[in-house]
Coordinates of C-alpha atoms in Angstrom, one line a residue:
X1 CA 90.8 134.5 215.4
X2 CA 87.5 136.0 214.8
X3 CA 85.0 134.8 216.3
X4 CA 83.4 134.2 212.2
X5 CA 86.4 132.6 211.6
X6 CA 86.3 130.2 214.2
X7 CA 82.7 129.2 213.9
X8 CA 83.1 128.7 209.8
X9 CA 87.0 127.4 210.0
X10 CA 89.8 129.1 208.7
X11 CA 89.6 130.4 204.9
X12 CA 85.9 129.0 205.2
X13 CA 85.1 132.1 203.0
X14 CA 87.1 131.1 200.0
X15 CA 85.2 127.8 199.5
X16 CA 84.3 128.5 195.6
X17 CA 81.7 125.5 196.3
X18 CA 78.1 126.2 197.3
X19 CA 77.9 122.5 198.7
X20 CA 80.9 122.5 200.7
X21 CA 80.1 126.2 201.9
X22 CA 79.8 126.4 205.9
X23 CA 76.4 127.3 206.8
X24 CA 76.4 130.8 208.5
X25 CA 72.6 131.5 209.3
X26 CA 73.1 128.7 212.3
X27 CA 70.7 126.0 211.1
X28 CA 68.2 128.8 210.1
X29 CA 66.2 128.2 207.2
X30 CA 68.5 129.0 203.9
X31 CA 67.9 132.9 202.9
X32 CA 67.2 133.7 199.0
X33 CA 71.0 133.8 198.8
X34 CA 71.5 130.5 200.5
X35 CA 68.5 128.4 198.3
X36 CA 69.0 124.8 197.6
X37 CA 67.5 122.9 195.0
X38 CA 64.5 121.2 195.8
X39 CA 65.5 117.2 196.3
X40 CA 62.1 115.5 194.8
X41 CA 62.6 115.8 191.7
X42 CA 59.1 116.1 190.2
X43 CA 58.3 118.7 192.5
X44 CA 61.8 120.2 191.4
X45 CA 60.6 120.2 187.5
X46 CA 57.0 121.4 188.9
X47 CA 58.8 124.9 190.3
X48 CA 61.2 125.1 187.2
X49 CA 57.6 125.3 184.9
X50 CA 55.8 127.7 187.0
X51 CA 58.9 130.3 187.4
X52 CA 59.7 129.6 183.6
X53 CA 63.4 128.4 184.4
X54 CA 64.8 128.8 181.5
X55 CA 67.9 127.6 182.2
X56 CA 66.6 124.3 184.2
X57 CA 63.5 124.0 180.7
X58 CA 66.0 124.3 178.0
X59 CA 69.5 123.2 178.1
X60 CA 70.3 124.8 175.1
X61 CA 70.3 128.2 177.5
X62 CA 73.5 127.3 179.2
X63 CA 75.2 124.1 177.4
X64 CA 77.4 124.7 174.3
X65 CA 78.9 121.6 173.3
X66 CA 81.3 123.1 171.0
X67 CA 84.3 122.5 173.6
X68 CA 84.2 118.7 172.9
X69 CA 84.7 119.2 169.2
X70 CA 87.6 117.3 168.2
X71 CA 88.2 115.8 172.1
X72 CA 88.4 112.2 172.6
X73 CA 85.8 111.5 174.8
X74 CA 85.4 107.9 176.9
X75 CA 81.8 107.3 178.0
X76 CA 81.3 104.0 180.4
X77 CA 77.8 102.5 180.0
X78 CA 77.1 103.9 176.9
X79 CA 74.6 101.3 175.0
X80 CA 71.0 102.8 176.1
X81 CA 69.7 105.4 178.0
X82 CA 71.5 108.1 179.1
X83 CA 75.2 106.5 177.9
X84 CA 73.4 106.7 174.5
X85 CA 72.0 110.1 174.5
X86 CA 75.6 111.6 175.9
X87 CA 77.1 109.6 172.8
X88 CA 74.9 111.1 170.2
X89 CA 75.3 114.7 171.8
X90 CA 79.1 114.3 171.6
X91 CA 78.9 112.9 168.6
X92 CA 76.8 116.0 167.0
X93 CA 79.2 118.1 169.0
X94 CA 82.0 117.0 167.3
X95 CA 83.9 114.5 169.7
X96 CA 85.3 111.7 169.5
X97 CA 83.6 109.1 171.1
X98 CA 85.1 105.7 172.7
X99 CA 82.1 103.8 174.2
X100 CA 82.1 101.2 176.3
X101 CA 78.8 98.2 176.7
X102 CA 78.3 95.1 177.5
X103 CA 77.1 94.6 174.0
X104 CA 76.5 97.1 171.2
X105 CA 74.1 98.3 169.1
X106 CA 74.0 99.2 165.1
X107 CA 73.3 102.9 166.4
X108 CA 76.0 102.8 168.7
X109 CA 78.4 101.8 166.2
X110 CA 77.9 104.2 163.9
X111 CA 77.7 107.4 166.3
X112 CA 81.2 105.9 168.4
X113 CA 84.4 106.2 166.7
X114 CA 85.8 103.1 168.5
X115 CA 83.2 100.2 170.3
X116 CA 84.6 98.4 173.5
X117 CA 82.1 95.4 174.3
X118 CA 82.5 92.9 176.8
X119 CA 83.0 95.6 179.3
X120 CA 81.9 94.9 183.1
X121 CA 82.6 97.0 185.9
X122 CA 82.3 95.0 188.3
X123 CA 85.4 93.1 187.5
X124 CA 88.6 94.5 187.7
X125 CA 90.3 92.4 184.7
X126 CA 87.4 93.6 182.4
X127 CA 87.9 97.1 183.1
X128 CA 91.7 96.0 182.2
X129 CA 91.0 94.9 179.1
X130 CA 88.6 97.8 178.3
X131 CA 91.8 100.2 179.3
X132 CA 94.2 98.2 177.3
X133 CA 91.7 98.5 174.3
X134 CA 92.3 102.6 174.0
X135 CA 95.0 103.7 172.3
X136 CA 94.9 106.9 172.1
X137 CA 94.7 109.5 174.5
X138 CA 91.7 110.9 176.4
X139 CA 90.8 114.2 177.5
X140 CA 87.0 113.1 178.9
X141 CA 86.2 110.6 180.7
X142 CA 82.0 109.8 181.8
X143 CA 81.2 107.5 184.0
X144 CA 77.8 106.7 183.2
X145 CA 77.2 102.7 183.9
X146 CA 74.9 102.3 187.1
X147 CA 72.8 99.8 188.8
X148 CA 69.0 101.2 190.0
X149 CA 67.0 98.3 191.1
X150 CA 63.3 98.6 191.1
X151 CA 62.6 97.6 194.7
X152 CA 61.5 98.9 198.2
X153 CA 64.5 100.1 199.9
X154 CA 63.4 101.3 203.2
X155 CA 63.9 100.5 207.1
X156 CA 61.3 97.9 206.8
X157 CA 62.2 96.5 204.1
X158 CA 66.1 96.7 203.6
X159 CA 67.3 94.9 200.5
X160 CA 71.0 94.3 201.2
X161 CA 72.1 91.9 198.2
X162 CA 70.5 95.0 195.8
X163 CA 72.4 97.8 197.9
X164 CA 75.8 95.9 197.7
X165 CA 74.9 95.4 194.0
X166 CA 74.6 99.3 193.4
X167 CA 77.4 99.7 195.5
X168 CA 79.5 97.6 193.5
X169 CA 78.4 99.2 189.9
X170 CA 78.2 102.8 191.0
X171 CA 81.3 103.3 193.7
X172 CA 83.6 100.8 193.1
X173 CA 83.3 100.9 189.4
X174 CA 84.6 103.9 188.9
X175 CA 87.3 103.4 191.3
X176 CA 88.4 100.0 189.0
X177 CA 87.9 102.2 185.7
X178 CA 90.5 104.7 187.2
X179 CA 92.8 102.3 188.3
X180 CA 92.3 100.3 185.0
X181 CA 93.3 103.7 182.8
X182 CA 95.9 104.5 185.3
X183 CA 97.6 101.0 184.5
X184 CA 97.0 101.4 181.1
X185 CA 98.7 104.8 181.1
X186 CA 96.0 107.0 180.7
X187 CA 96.5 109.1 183.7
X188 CA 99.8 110.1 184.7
X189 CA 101.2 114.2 185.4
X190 CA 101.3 114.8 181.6
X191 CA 98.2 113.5 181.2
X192 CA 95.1 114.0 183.1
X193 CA 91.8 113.9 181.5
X194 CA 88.6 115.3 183.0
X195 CA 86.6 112.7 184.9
X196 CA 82.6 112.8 185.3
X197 CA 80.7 110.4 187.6
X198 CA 76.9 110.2 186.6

């Protein structure tokens, strides 16, 4: 083998992922082929102003929604924030929305075509009886219910009952919502909708 080859693995080069890429400057700082996005995020929003990033200012620049009109679309966590706002975009986009809360809202009701409440993802049976609640079938399916605490999360200061808490809403909740479809017969070789973890 090249030696290339045997630095970066074989068929290293046909990664179509940026992420999972090998690096090939060894350890270097990235070139202006390799950048990366900047990780603080205010900072990240700072650089997108002063180069006018169109595309990182206005979504409109690179999002069509029209591809979700008339899909079925399942979004998990979907009473406020950011569950909310991916509802109503759907729902102008023309999907069809199933969202999934703890407890609903008038608004949510009227921008969902079908409500599942009672719906925790920490619990395996509830995530059941979510599943069992969909009858038709998907072709989307958003992740979106999380757990954030607002705490100091540090080595001094390590909050482990809060950690295990997010870990519980935002790994293995996705894992029970899979399994919970699967069961229900949701995913299967004929059908296999698109997942999205937020």
């Amino acid at each position: 083998l090249s030696q290339s080859r045997r630095l970066n693995g074989v068929g290293a080069g046909r990664l179509k992922s940026k992420a999972l890429r090998p690096n090939t400057n060894g350890g270097k700082t990235p070139t202006k082929k390799e950048k990366f996005s900047i990780p603080d995020q205010v900072a990240r929003f700072a650089n997108a102003q002063k180069t006018k990033n169109a595309r990182y200012l206005d979504i409109t620049t690179v999002y069509d929604g029209s591809v979700y009109k008339g899909k079925r679309v399942l979004v998990v966590g979907a009473s406020k924030g950011l569950g909310l706002e991916l509802i109503k975009e759907l729902s102008n986009s023309g999907a069809d929305c199933v969202a999934t809360c703890r407890k609903s809202t008038p608004e949510l009701d009227s921008l969902a075509k079908q409500v599942v409440t009672n719906v925790d993802v920490t619990a395996y049976s509830s995530m059941q009886e979510m599943a069992a609640q969909i009858k038709e079938p998907l072709d989307y399916i958003i992740f979106n219910a999380g757990y954030f605490p607002d705490v100091v999360d540090n080595l001094d200061s390590v909050q482990d009952a809060e950690a295990m808490k997010q870990i519980d809403v935002c790994a293995l909740g996705p894992l029970r919502c899979v399994a919970a479809l699967k069961g229900a017969g949701h995913f299967s070789f004929e059908k296999k909708p698109k997942m999205i973890i937020i």
